[in-house]
């Protein structure tokens, strides 16, 4: 009888230990998942802070889609003088495929600067602000750029568009926030 009682005690002790180990394992898994979640949130916040701490000029230089426009900014000496530390600005950047090489290859330094400045506003507009202004103005909105020229924006079914010097409409993609304003990618509407 003592042996049977001893076996029951050992059996229930082992069963209890197994349940306790399983419970401890669940606690450890929960703690690890919580730490990973906190680490992911911290990394995301650091990425956002890093993005916001970089200027528009740096964001343009780092993006392979903007090499043609970056070349124009450098040729016109606007990358350091206009977009590096001042602001706030709103800049609409045509992607490489949206800029015709013949359009910019034959420009002298003054024309290059004027062409690049055409896409730069001396004010800061978020996408939401642009959308609200267009809505208030019945589908169209006009803003003055850094040259004093007027940029025309229109809202179509699939988003906001900017009318270019040549009369084409380029779709305005959502912005990237920089330390000195907003950077928008624009592409030719096919």
Short mmCIF file of N, CA and C in Angstrom, two decimals:
data_model
loop_
_atom_site.label_atom_id
_atom_site.label_comp_id
_atom_site.label_asym_id
_atom_site.label_seq_id
_atom_site.Cartn_x
_atom_site.Cartn_y
_atom_site.Cartn_z
N UNK A 1 0.80 -1.18 0.00
CA UNK A 1 0.00 0.00 0.00
C UNK A 1 0.87 1.27 0.00
N UNK A 2 1.93 1.21 0.79
CA UNK A 2 2.83 2.35 0.83
C UNK A 2 3.43 2.59 -0.54
N UNK A 3 3.75 1.49 -1.24
CA UNK A 3 4.33 1.61 -2.57
C UNK A 3 3.33 2.25 -3.55
N UNK A 4 2.09 1.86 -3.46
CA UNK A 4 1.06 2.42 -4.34
C UNK A 4 0.86 3.90 -4.02
N UNK A 5 0.81 4.20 -2.73
CA UNK A 5 0.67 5.60 -2.32
C UNK A 5 1.87 6.40 -2.78
N UNK A 6 3.04 5.81 -2.66
CA UNK A 6 4.27 6.49 -3.10
C UNK A 6 4.23 6.74 -4.60
N UNK A 7 3.77 5.74 -5.36
CA UNK A 7 3.66 5.90 -6.81
C UNK A 7 2.66 6.99 -7.19
N UNK A 8 1.54 7.05 -6.48
CA UNK A 8 0.57 8.13 -6.74
C UNK A 8 1.18 9.50 -6.45
N UNK A 9 1.89 9.63 -5.38
CA UNK A 9 2.53 10.91 -5.02
C UNK A 9 3.53 11.29 -6.09
N UNK A 10 4.35 10.34 -6.51
CA UNK A 10 5.34 10.61 -7.56
C UNK A 10 4.64 10.98 -8.86
N UNK A 11 3.61 10.23 -9.23
CA UNK A 11 2.87 10.49 -10.47
C UNK A 11 2.26 11.89 -10.47
N UNK A 12 1.56 12.25 -9.39
CA UNK A 12 0.93 13.57 -9.32
C UNK A 12 1.97 14.69 -9.19
N UNK A 13 3.09 14.40 -8.57
CA UNK A 13 4.18 15.39 -8.49
C UNK A 13 4.74 15.65 -9.88
N UNK A 14 4.97 14.57 -10.63
CA UNK A 14 5.47 14.72 -11.99
C UNK A 14 4.46 15.44 -12.88
N UNK A 15 3.19 15.11 -12.71
CA UNK A 15 2.14 15.76 -13.48
C UNK A 15 2.09 17.25 -13.14
N UNK A 16 2.20 17.57 -11.87
CA UNK A 16 2.20 18.97 -11.43
C UNK A 16 3.40 19.71 -11.97
N UNK A 17 4.57 19.06 -11.95
CA UNK A 17 5.79 19.68 -12.49
C UNK A 17 5.64 19.96 -13.98
N UNK A 18 5.05 19.00 -14.68
CA UNK A 18 4.86 19.16 -16.13
C UNK A 18 3.94 20.35 -16.41
N UNK A 19 2.84 20.47 -15.64
CA UNK A 19 1.93 21.60 -15.83
C UNK A 19 2.61 22.90 -15.47
N UNK A 20 3.43 22.87 -14.41
CA UNK A 20 4.13 24.08 -14.00
C UNK A 20 5.14 24.49 -15.07
N UNK A 21 5.85 23.55 -15.65
CA UNK A 21 6.80 23.85 -16.73
C UNK A 21 6.08 24.41 -17.95
N UNK A 22 4.92 23.82 -18.27
CA UNK A 22 4.15 24.30 -19.41
C UNK A 22 3.68 25.73 -19.16
N UNK A 23 3.24 26.02 -17.94
CA UNK A 23 2.79 27.36 -17.59
C UNK A 23 3.97 28.35 -17.66
N UNK A 24 5.12 27.94 -17.15
CA UNK A 24 6.30 28.79 -17.20
C UNK A 24 6.70 29.05 -18.66
N UNK A 25 6.60 28.03 -19.49
CA UNK A 25 6.92 28.19 -20.91
C UNK A 25 5.98 29.20 -21.57
N UNK A 26 4.69 29.11 -21.25
CA UNK A 26 3.72 30.06 -21.79
C UNK A 26 4.03 31.48 -21.35
N UNK A 27 4.43 31.65 -20.10
CA UNK A 27 4.79 32.98 -19.59
C UNK A 27 6.00 33.52 -20.34
N UNK A 28 7.00 32.68 -20.53
CA UNK A 28 8.21 33.11 -21.25
C UNK A 28 7.87 33.49 -22.69
N UNK A 29 7.03 32.70 -23.35
CA UNK A 29 6.63 33.01 -24.73
C UNK A 29 5.91 34.35 -24.77
N UNK A 30 5.00 34.59 -23.85
CA UNK A 30 4.28 35.87 -23.80
C UNK A 30 5.24 37.04 -23.59
N UNK A 31 6.21 36.87 -22.69
CA UNK A 31 7.18 37.93 -22.42
C UNK A 31 8.03 38.22 -23.66
N UNK A 32 8.45 37.18 -24.36
CA UNK A 32 9.25 37.36 -25.57
C UNK A 32 8.43 38.07 -26.64
N UNK A 33 7.18 37.66 -26.84
CA UNK A 33 6.32 38.31 -27.83
C UNK A 33 6.11 39.77 -27.48
N UNK A 34 5.91 40.07 -26.20
CA UNK A 34 5.72 41.45 -25.77
C UNK A 34 6.98 42.28 -26.01
N UNK A 35 8.16 41.70 -25.69
CA UNK A 35 9.42 42.40 -25.93
C UNK A 35 9.63 42.65 -27.42
N UNK A 36 9.29 41.66 -28.27
CA UNK A 36 9.42 41.83 -29.72
C UNK A 36 8.50 42.93 -30.22
N UNK A 37 7.30 42.99 -29.68
CA UNK A 37 6.34 44.02 -30.08
C UNK A 37 6.86 45.40 -29.70
N UNK A 38 7.37 45.53 -28.49
CA UNK A 38 7.93 46.81 -28.04
C UNK A 38 9.14 47.19 -28.90
N UNK A 39 9.99 46.21 -29.21
CA UNK A 39 11.16 46.47 -30.04
C UNK A 39 10.74 46.90 -31.45
N UNK A 40 9.71 46.26 -32.01
CA UNK A 40 9.22 46.64 -33.34
C UNK A 40 8.69 48.07 -33.33
N UNK A 41 7.92 48.42 -32.30
CA UNK A 41 7.39 49.78 -32.19
C UNK A 41 8.52 50.78 -32.06
N UNK A 42 9.51 50.46 -31.26
CA UNK A 42 10.66 51.35 -31.07
C UNK A 42 11.41 51.53 -32.38
N UNK A 43 11.61 50.44 -33.14
CA UNK A 43 12.31 50.52 -34.43
C UNK A 43 11.53 51.37 -35.42
N UNK A 44 10.22 51.19 -35.46
CA UNK A 44 9.37 51.98 -36.35
C UNK A 44 9.45 53.46 -36.00
N UNK A 45 9.42 53.78 -34.72
CA UNK A 45 9.51 55.16 -34.28
C UNK A 45 10.88 55.74 -34.65
N UNK A 46 11.95 54.97 -34.46
CA UNK A 46 13.28 55.44 -34.83
C UNK A 46 13.39 55.68 -36.32
N UNK A 47 12.78 54.80 -37.13
CA UNK A 47 12.79 54.99 -38.58
C UNK A 47 12.06 56.26 -38.98
N UNK A 48 10.91 56.52 -38.35
CA UNK A 48 10.16 57.75 -38.63
C UNK A 48 10.96 58.98 -38.22
N UNK A 49 11.60 58.93 -37.05
CA UNK A 49 12.41 60.06 -36.59
C UNK A 49 13.59 60.30 -37.52
N UNK A 50 14.22 59.21 -37.98
CA UNK A 50 15.33 59.34 -38.91
C UNK A 50 14.87 59.98 -40.21
N UNK A 51 13.72 59.51 -40.72
CA UNK A 51 13.17 60.06 -41.97
C UNK A 51 12.89 61.55 -41.82
N UNK A 52 12.27 61.93 -40.70
CA UNK A 52 11.92 63.33 -40.48
C UNK A 52 13.14 64.20 -40.19
N UNK A 53 14.25 63.60 -39.78
CA UNK A 53 15.44 64.38 -39.48
C UNK A 53 16.28 64.66 -40.72
N UNK A 54 15.92 64.04 -41.85
CA UNK A 54 16.67 64.25 -43.08
C UNK A 54 15.96 65.28 -43.95
N UNK A 55 16.74 66.09 -44.60
CA UNK A 55 16.17 67.16 -45.43
C UNK A 55 15.64 66.60 -46.75
N UNK A 56 14.89 67.44 -47.44
CA UNK A 56 14.37 67.08 -48.75
C UNK A 56 15.51 66.76 -49.72
N UNK A 57 16.58 67.55 -49.67
CA UNK A 57 17.71 67.33 -50.57
C UNK A 57 18.32 65.95 -50.35
N UNK A 58 18.44 65.52 -49.11
CA UNK A 58 19.01 64.21 -48.81
C UNK A 58 18.08 63.11 -49.31
N UNK A 59 16.77 63.27 -49.09
CA UNK A 59 15.81 62.26 -49.55
C UNK A 59 15.83 62.13 -51.07
N UNK A 60 15.97 63.25 -51.77
CA UNK A 60 16.05 63.22 -53.24
C UNK A 60 17.33 62.49 -53.67
N UNK A 61 18.44 62.82 -53.02
CA UNK A 61 19.73 62.21 -53.39
C UNK A 61 19.73 60.71 -53.15
N UNK A 62 19.00 60.24 -52.16
CA UNK A 62 19.00 58.82 -51.82
C UNK A 62 18.05 57.97 -52.66
N UNK A 63 17.11 58.61 -53.37
CA UNK A 63 16.09 57.86 -54.08
C UNK A 63 16.48 57.68 -55.55
N UNK A 64 16.60 56.44 -55.97
CA UNK A 64 17.01 56.13 -57.35
C UNK A 64 16.00 56.62 -58.39
N UNK A 65 14.75 56.83 -58.00
CA UNK A 65 13.73 57.32 -58.94
C UNK A 65 13.91 58.80 -59.28
N UNK A 66 14.73 59.51 -58.50
CA UNK A 66 14.86 60.95 -58.66
C UNK A 66 16.24 61.39 -59.15
N UNK A 67 17.01 60.50 -59.77
CA UNK A 67 18.38 60.86 -60.16
C UNK A 67 18.42 62.00 -61.17
N UNK A 68 17.49 62.02 -62.12
CA UNK A 68 17.47 63.11 -63.11
C UNK A 68 17.18 64.45 -62.44
N UNK A 69 16.20 64.47 -61.55
CA UNK A 69 15.88 65.72 -60.87
C UNK A 69 17.00 66.12 -59.92
N UNK A 70 17.63 65.15 -59.29
CA UNK A 70 18.76 65.43 -58.41
C UNK A 70 19.90 66.07 -59.22
N UNK A 71 20.12 65.56 -60.43
CA UNK A 71 21.12 66.15 -61.31
C UNK A 71 20.79 67.62 -61.59
N UNK A 72 19.51 67.90 -61.85
CA UNK A 72 19.10 69.28 -62.10
C UNK A 72 19.35 70.16 -60.88
N UNK A 73 19.02 69.65 -59.72
CA UNK A 73 19.24 70.43 -58.49
C UNK A 73 20.72 70.73 -58.29
N UNK A 74 21.57 69.75 -58.55
CA UNK A 74 23.01 69.97 -58.39
C UNK A 74 23.53 70.95 -59.44
N UNK A 75 23.08 70.78 -60.68
CA UNK A 75 23.52 71.66 -61.77
C UNK A 75 23.12 73.11 -61.48
N UNK A 76 21.96 73.30 -60.89
CA UNK A 76 21.47 74.65 -60.57
C UNK A 76 21.92 75.10 -59.19
N UNK A 77 22.69 74.27 -58.47
CA UNK A 77 23.16 74.56 -57.12
C UNK A 77 22.01 74.83 -56.16
N UNK A 78 20.92 74.09 -56.35
CA UNK A 78 19.75 74.26 -55.48
C UNK A 78 19.72 73.25 -54.33
N UNK A 79 20.41 72.13 -54.49
CA UNK A 79 20.36 71.09 -53.47
C UNK A 79 20.87 71.61 -52.13
N UNK A 80 21.97 72.33 -52.16
CA UNK A 80 22.51 72.86 -50.89
C UNK A 80 21.94 74.23 -50.56
N UNK A 81 21.74 75.06 -51.55
CA UNK A 81 21.29 76.43 -51.28
C UNK A 81 19.81 76.53 -50.95
N UNK A 82 19.00 75.71 -51.56
CA UNK A 82 17.56 75.87 -51.40
C UNK A 82 16.92 74.81 -50.52
N UNK A 83 17.36 73.58 -50.63
CA UNK A 83 16.62 72.50 -49.99
C UNK A 83 17.33 71.82 -48.83
N UNK A 84 18.53 72.23 -48.49
CA UNK A 84 19.26 71.50 -47.46
C UNK A 84 18.79 71.84 -46.05
N UNK A 85 18.82 73.10 -45.65
CA UNK A 85 18.56 73.43 -44.25
C UNK A 85 17.38 74.37 -44.02
N UNK A 86 16.88 74.98 -45.05
CA UNK A 86 15.81 75.96 -44.88
C UNK A 86 14.45 75.31 -45.05
N UNK A 87 13.45 76.11 -45.00
CA UNK A 87 12.11 75.57 -45.25
C UNK A 87 11.09 76.28 -44.39
N UNK A 88 9.92 75.79 -44.34
CA UNK A 88 9.49 74.52 -44.95
C UNK A 88 9.19 74.68 -46.44
N UNK A 89 9.41 73.62 -47.18
CA UNK A 89 9.14 73.56 -48.61
C UNK A 89 8.17 72.42 -48.90
N UNK A 90 7.52 72.53 -50.03
CA UNK A 90 6.82 71.40 -50.61
C UNK A 90 7.44 71.23 -51.99
N UNK A 91 7.95 70.04 -52.27
CA UNK A 91 8.63 69.80 -53.54
C UNK A 91 7.95 68.64 -54.26
N UNK A 92 7.64 68.87 -55.53
CA UNK A 92 7.04 67.85 -56.39
C UNK A 92 8.14 67.36 -57.32
N UNK A 93 8.51 66.10 -57.17
CA UNK A 93 9.65 65.55 -57.90
C UNK A 93 9.18 64.64 -59.02
N UNK A 94 9.44 65.03 -60.27
CA UNK A 94 9.13 64.11 -61.37
C UNK A 94 10.10 62.92 -61.32
N UNK A 95 9.57 61.73 -61.48
CA UNK A 95 10.43 60.55 -61.51
C UNK A 95 11.24 60.55 -62.80
N UNK A 96 12.28 59.73 -62.83
CA UNK A 96 13.15 59.67 -64.00
C UNK A 96 12.37 59.41 -65.28
N UNK A 97 11.41 58.51 -65.24
CA UNK A 97 10.62 58.20 -66.42
C UNK A 97 9.69 59.32 -66.84
N UNK A 98 9.40 60.24 -65.91
CA UNK A 98 8.49 61.34 -66.21
C UNK A 98 9.20 62.54 -66.82
N UNK A 99 10.50 62.62 -66.63
CA UNK A 99 11.27 63.72 -67.23
C UNK A 99 11.83 63.25 -68.57
N UNK A 100 11.49 63.96 -69.61
CA UNK A 100 12.06 63.65 -70.92
C UNK A 100 13.49 64.16 -70.93
N UNK A 101 14.44 63.31 -71.31
CA UNK A 101 15.85 63.73 -71.30
C UNK A 101 16.08 64.91 -72.23
N UNK A 102 15.38 64.96 -73.35
CA UNK A 102 15.55 66.09 -74.27
C UNK A 102 15.04 67.38 -73.65
N UNK A 103 14.11 67.25 -72.70
CA UNK A 103 13.55 68.40 -72.03
C UNK A 103 14.59 69.13 -71.20
N UNK A 104 15.51 68.39 -70.60
CA UNK A 104 16.45 68.99 -69.66
C UNK A 104 17.89 69.03 -70.14
N UNK A 105 18.23 68.23 -71.15
CA UNK A 105 19.62 68.17 -71.60
C UNK A 105 20.12 69.48 -72.18
N UNK A 106 19.25 70.22 -72.84
CA UNK A 106 19.67 71.43 -73.54
C UNK A 106 19.49 72.70 -72.73
N UNK A 107 19.17 72.58 -71.45
CA UNK A 107 18.96 73.76 -70.62
C UNK A 107 20.29 74.31 -70.12
N UNK A 108 20.43 75.64 -70.16
CA UNK A 108 21.61 76.24 -69.54
C UNK A 108 21.39 76.32 -68.03
N UNK A 109 22.36 76.83 -67.28
CA UNK A 109 22.28 76.84 -65.82
C UNK A 109 21.07 77.61 -65.30
N UNK A 110 20.77 78.77 -65.92
CA UNK A 110 19.63 79.57 -65.47
C UNK A 110 18.32 78.84 -65.75
N UNK A 111 18.20 78.28 -66.95
CA UNK A 111 16.99 77.54 -67.31
C UNK A 111 16.83 76.29 -66.43
N UNK A 112 17.94 75.65 -66.10
CA UNK A 112 17.90 74.48 -65.22
C UNK A 112 17.36 74.86 -63.86
N UNK A 113 17.85 75.97 -63.32
CA UNK A 113 17.38 76.44 -62.01
C UNK A 113 15.90 76.77 -62.07
N UNK A 114 15.47 77.44 -63.13
CA UNK A 114 14.06 77.80 -63.26
C UNK A 114 13.19 76.55 -63.40
N UNK A 115 13.66 75.59 -64.17
CA UNK A 115 12.91 74.35 -64.35
C UNK A 115 12.76 73.63 -63.01
N UNK A 116 13.85 73.52 -62.27
CA UNK A 116 13.81 72.83 -60.98
C UNK A 116 12.94 73.60 -59.98
N UNK A 117 13.06 74.92 -59.97
CA UNK A 117 12.29 75.74 -59.02
C UNK A 117 10.79 75.69 -59.32
N UNK A 118 10.45 75.38 -60.56
CA UNK A 118 9.04 75.31 -60.91
C UNK A 118 8.29 74.33 -60.01
N UNK A 119 8.96 73.28 -59.60
CA UNK A 119 8.32 72.22 -58.81
C UNK A 119 8.44 72.43 -57.30
N UNK A 120 8.95 73.59 -56.90
CA UNK A 120 9.21 73.84 -55.48
C UNK A 120 8.30 74.95 -54.98
N UNK A 121 7.61 74.69 -53.86
CA UNK A 121 6.79 75.70 -53.19
C UNK A 121 7.52 76.18 -51.95
N UNK A 122 7.41 77.47 -51.68
CA UNK A 122 8.01 78.03 -50.47
C UNK A 122 7.07 77.92 -49.28
N UNK A 123 6.24 76.94 -49.29
CA UNK A 123 5.34 76.70 -48.17
C UNK A 123 5.22 75.19 -48.00
N UNK A 124 4.61 74.81 -46.93
CA UNK A 124 4.55 73.39 -46.59
C UNK A 124 3.11 72.90 -46.68
N UNK A 125 2.85 71.96 -47.59
CA UNK A 125 1.51 71.42 -47.77
C UNK A 125 1.53 69.91 -47.65
N UNK A 126 0.76 69.41 -46.72
CA UNK A 126 0.60 67.96 -46.63
C UNK A 126 -0.42 67.54 -47.68
N UNK A 127 -0.47 66.26 -47.97
CA UNK A 127 -1.41 65.73 -48.95
C UNK A 127 -2.85 66.04 -48.53
N UNK A 128 -3.11 65.91 -47.24
CA UNK A 128 -4.44 66.18 -46.70
C UNK A 128 -4.82 67.64 -46.91
N UNK A 129 -3.85 68.57 -46.73
CA UNK A 129 -4.10 69.99 -46.96
C UNK A 129 -4.41 70.26 -48.42
N UNK A 130 -3.64 69.66 -49.33
CA UNK A 130 -3.89 69.83 -50.76
C UNK A 130 -5.29 69.32 -51.11
N UNK A 131 -5.63 68.15 -50.62
CA UNK A 131 -6.95 67.56 -50.91
C UNK A 131 -8.07 68.45 -50.38
N UNK A 132 -7.90 69.00 -49.18
CA UNK A 132 -8.91 69.87 -48.60
C UNK A 132 -9.07 71.15 -49.41
N UNK A 133 -7.96 71.75 -49.82
CA UNK A 133 -8.01 72.99 -50.62
C UNK A 133 -8.67 72.74 -51.98
N UNK A 134 -8.34 71.63 -52.61
CA UNK A 134 -8.95 71.30 -53.90
C UNK A 134 -10.45 71.10 -53.72
N UNK A 135 -10.82 70.42 -52.66
CA UNK A 135 -12.25 70.20 -52.39
C UNK A 135 -13.00 71.50 -52.18
N UNK A 136 -12.39 72.44 -51.46
CA UNK A 136 -13.03 73.74 -51.21
C UNK A 136 -13.15 74.56 -52.48
N UNK A 137 -12.24 74.32 -53.43
CA UNK A 137 -12.22 75.11 -54.67
C UNK A 137 -12.84 74.36 -55.84
N UNK A 138 -13.75 73.45 -55.54
CA UNK A 138 -14.52 72.73 -56.56
C UNK A 138 -13.65 72.01 -57.59
N UNK A 139 -12.68 71.24 -57.11
CA UNK A 139 -11.92 70.38 -58.00
C UNK A 139 -10.63 70.95 -58.54
N UNK A 140 -10.38 72.25 -58.34
CA UNK A 140 -9.13 72.86 -58.80
C UNK A 140 -8.55 73.70 -57.68
N UNK A 141 -7.23 73.87 -57.73
CA UNK A 141 -6.56 74.65 -56.71
C UNK A 141 -5.28 75.21 -57.31
N UNK A 142 -4.94 76.44 -56.97
CA UNK A 142 -3.75 77.09 -57.51
C UNK A 142 -2.82 77.50 -56.36
N UNK A 143 -1.53 77.22 -56.54
CA UNK A 143 -0.51 77.60 -55.55
C UNK A 143 0.63 78.30 -56.28
N UNK A 144 1.28 79.22 -55.58
CA UNK A 144 2.42 79.92 -56.17
C UNK A 144 3.69 79.16 -55.83
N UNK A 145 4.54 78.93 -56.84
CA UNK A 145 5.79 78.22 -56.60
C UNK A 145 6.91 79.21 -56.27
N UNK A 146 8.14 78.71 -56.14
CA UNK A 146 9.26 79.55 -55.72
C UNK A 146 9.66 80.59 -56.77
N UNK A 147 9.20 80.44 -58.00
CA UNK A 147 9.46 81.44 -59.05
C UNK A 147 8.39 82.51 -59.11
N UNK A 148 7.31 82.29 -58.38
CA UNK A 148 6.18 83.20 -58.46
C UNK A 148 5.18 82.77 -59.51
N UNK A 149 5.43 81.64 -60.16
CA UNK A 149 4.49 81.10 -61.13
C UNK A 149 3.38 80.37 -60.38
N UNK A 150 2.29 80.16 -61.08
CA UNK A 150 1.16 79.48 -60.47
C UNK A 150 1.11 78.03 -60.90
N UNK A 151 1.00 77.15 -59.91
CA UNK A 151 0.84 75.73 -60.17
C UNK A 151 -0.64 75.40 -60.05
N UNK A 152 -1.13 74.62 -60.99
CA UNK A 152 -2.53 74.23 -60.98
C UNK A 152 -2.65 72.77 -60.57
N UNK A 153 -3.53 72.53 -59.61
CA UNK A 153 -3.81 71.17 -59.14
C UNK A 153 -5.27 70.86 -59.44
N UNK A 154 -5.51 69.63 -59.76
CA UNK A 154 -6.88 69.18 -60.02
C UNK A 154 -7.07 67.82 -59.39
N UNK A 155 -8.30 67.58 -58.97
CA UNK A 155 -8.63 66.27 -58.43
C UNK A 155 -9.41 65.48 -59.47
N UNK A 156 -8.95 64.27 -59.71
CA UNK A 156 -9.65 63.35 -60.62
C UNK A 156 -10.10 62.15 -59.80
N UNK A 157 -10.75 61.22 -60.45
CA UNK A 157 -11.28 60.05 -59.73
C UNK A 157 -10.23 59.29 -58.93
N UNK A 158 -9.02 59.20 -59.46
CA UNK A 158 -8.00 58.38 -58.80
C UNK A 158 -6.94 59.17 -58.04
N UNK A 159 -7.16 60.46 -57.80
CA UNK A 159 -6.21 61.21 -56.99
C UNK A 159 -6.03 62.65 -57.42
N UNK A 160 -4.94 63.25 -56.94
CA UNK A 160 -4.60 64.65 -57.21
C UNK A 160 -3.57 64.70 -58.32
N UNK A 161 -3.72 65.69 -59.21
CA UNK A 161 -2.81 65.86 -60.34
C UNK A 161 -2.28 67.29 -60.38
N UNK A 162 -1.03 67.42 -60.85
CA UNK A 162 -0.37 68.71 -61.04
C UNK A 162 -0.22 68.95 -62.53
N UNK A 163 -0.63 70.14 -62.99
CA UNK A 163 -0.48 70.49 -64.40
C UNK A 163 0.91 71.07 -64.59
N UNK A 164 1.68 70.51 -65.52
CA UNK A 164 3.07 70.92 -65.73
C UNK A 164 3.17 72.07 -66.73
N UNK A 165 4.39 72.56 -66.91
CA UNK A 165 4.65 73.63 -67.88
C UNK A 165 4.17 73.26 -69.28
N UNK A 166 4.32 72.00 -69.65
CA UNK A 166 3.94 71.56 -70.99
C UNK A 166 2.44 71.26 -71.11
N UNK A 167 1.71 71.39 -70.00
CA UNK A 167 0.27 71.17 -70.03
C UNK A 167 -0.15 69.75 -69.69
N UNK A 168 0.84 68.88 -69.45
CA UNK A 168 0.53 67.51 -69.05
C UNK A 168 0.08 67.48 -67.59
N UNK A 169 -0.68 66.47 -67.25
CA UNK A 169 -1.04 66.27 -65.85
C UNK A 169 -0.21 65.14 -65.28
N UNK A 170 0.40 65.39 -64.14
CA UNK A 170 1.21 64.39 -63.46
C UNK A 170 0.54 64.04 -62.14
N UNK A 171 0.39 62.74 -61.88
CA UNK A 171 -0.27 62.30 -60.65
C UNK A 171 0.64 62.56 -59.45
N UNK A 172 0.06 63.14 -58.42
CA UNK A 172 0.77 63.43 -57.18
C UNK A 172 0.59 62.24 -56.24
N UNK A 173 1.70 61.61 -55.91
CA UNK A 173 1.67 60.48 -54.97
C UNK A 173 1.76 61.02 -53.55
N UNK A 174 1.39 60.21 -52.57
CA UNK A 174 1.47 60.65 -51.17
C UNK A 174 2.89 61.09 -50.84
N UNK A 175 2.99 61.98 -49.88
CA UNK A 175 4.25 62.62 -49.55
C UNK A 175 5.12 61.80 -48.61
N UNK A 176 6.39 62.21 -48.57
CA UNK A 176 7.32 61.79 -47.54
C UNK A 176 7.65 63.04 -46.75
N UNK A 177 7.54 62.95 -45.44
CA UNK A 177 7.84 64.12 -44.62
C UNK A 177 9.33 64.17 -44.35
N UNK A 178 9.91 65.35 -44.53
CA UNK A 178 11.33 65.58 -44.29
C UNK A 178 11.47 66.61 -43.17
N UNK A 179 12.70 66.88 -42.79
CA UNK A 179 12.93 67.84 -41.72
C UNK A 179 12.54 69.26 -42.12
N UNK A 180 12.51 69.52 -43.41
CA UNK A 180 12.21 70.88 -43.87
C UNK A 180 11.04 70.93 -44.85
N UNK A 181 10.09 70.01 -44.71
CA UNK A 181 8.89 70.08 -45.53
C UNK A 181 8.41 68.74 -46.02
N UNK A 182 7.80 68.77 -47.21
CA UNK A 182 7.19 67.59 -47.80
C UNK A 182 7.75 67.33 -49.18
N UNK A 183 7.93 66.06 -49.49
CA UNK A 183 8.45 65.63 -50.78
C UNK A 183 7.39 64.74 -51.43
N UNK A 184 6.95 65.13 -52.63
CA UNK A 184 5.96 64.36 -53.38
C UNK A 184 6.58 63.80 -54.63
N UNK A 185 6.25 62.55 -54.93
CA UNK A 185 6.64 61.95 -56.20
C UNK A 185 5.51 62.24 -57.18
N UNK A 186 5.85 62.70 -58.37
CA UNK A 186 4.83 62.92 -59.40
C UNK A 186 5.23 62.14 -60.64
N UNK A 187 4.20 61.61 -61.32
CA UNK A 187 4.45 60.80 -62.51
C UNK A 187 3.44 61.18 -63.59
N UNK A 188 3.88 61.04 -64.84
CA UNK A 188 3.02 61.34 -65.98
C UNK A 188 1.82 60.42 -65.95
N UNK A 189 0.66 60.99 -66.19
CA UNK A 189 -0.59 60.22 -66.25
C UNK A 189 -0.74 59.64 -67.64
N UNK A 190 -0.68 58.34 -67.75
CA UNK A 190 -0.82 57.70 -69.08
C UNK A 190 -2.27 57.40 -69.39
#
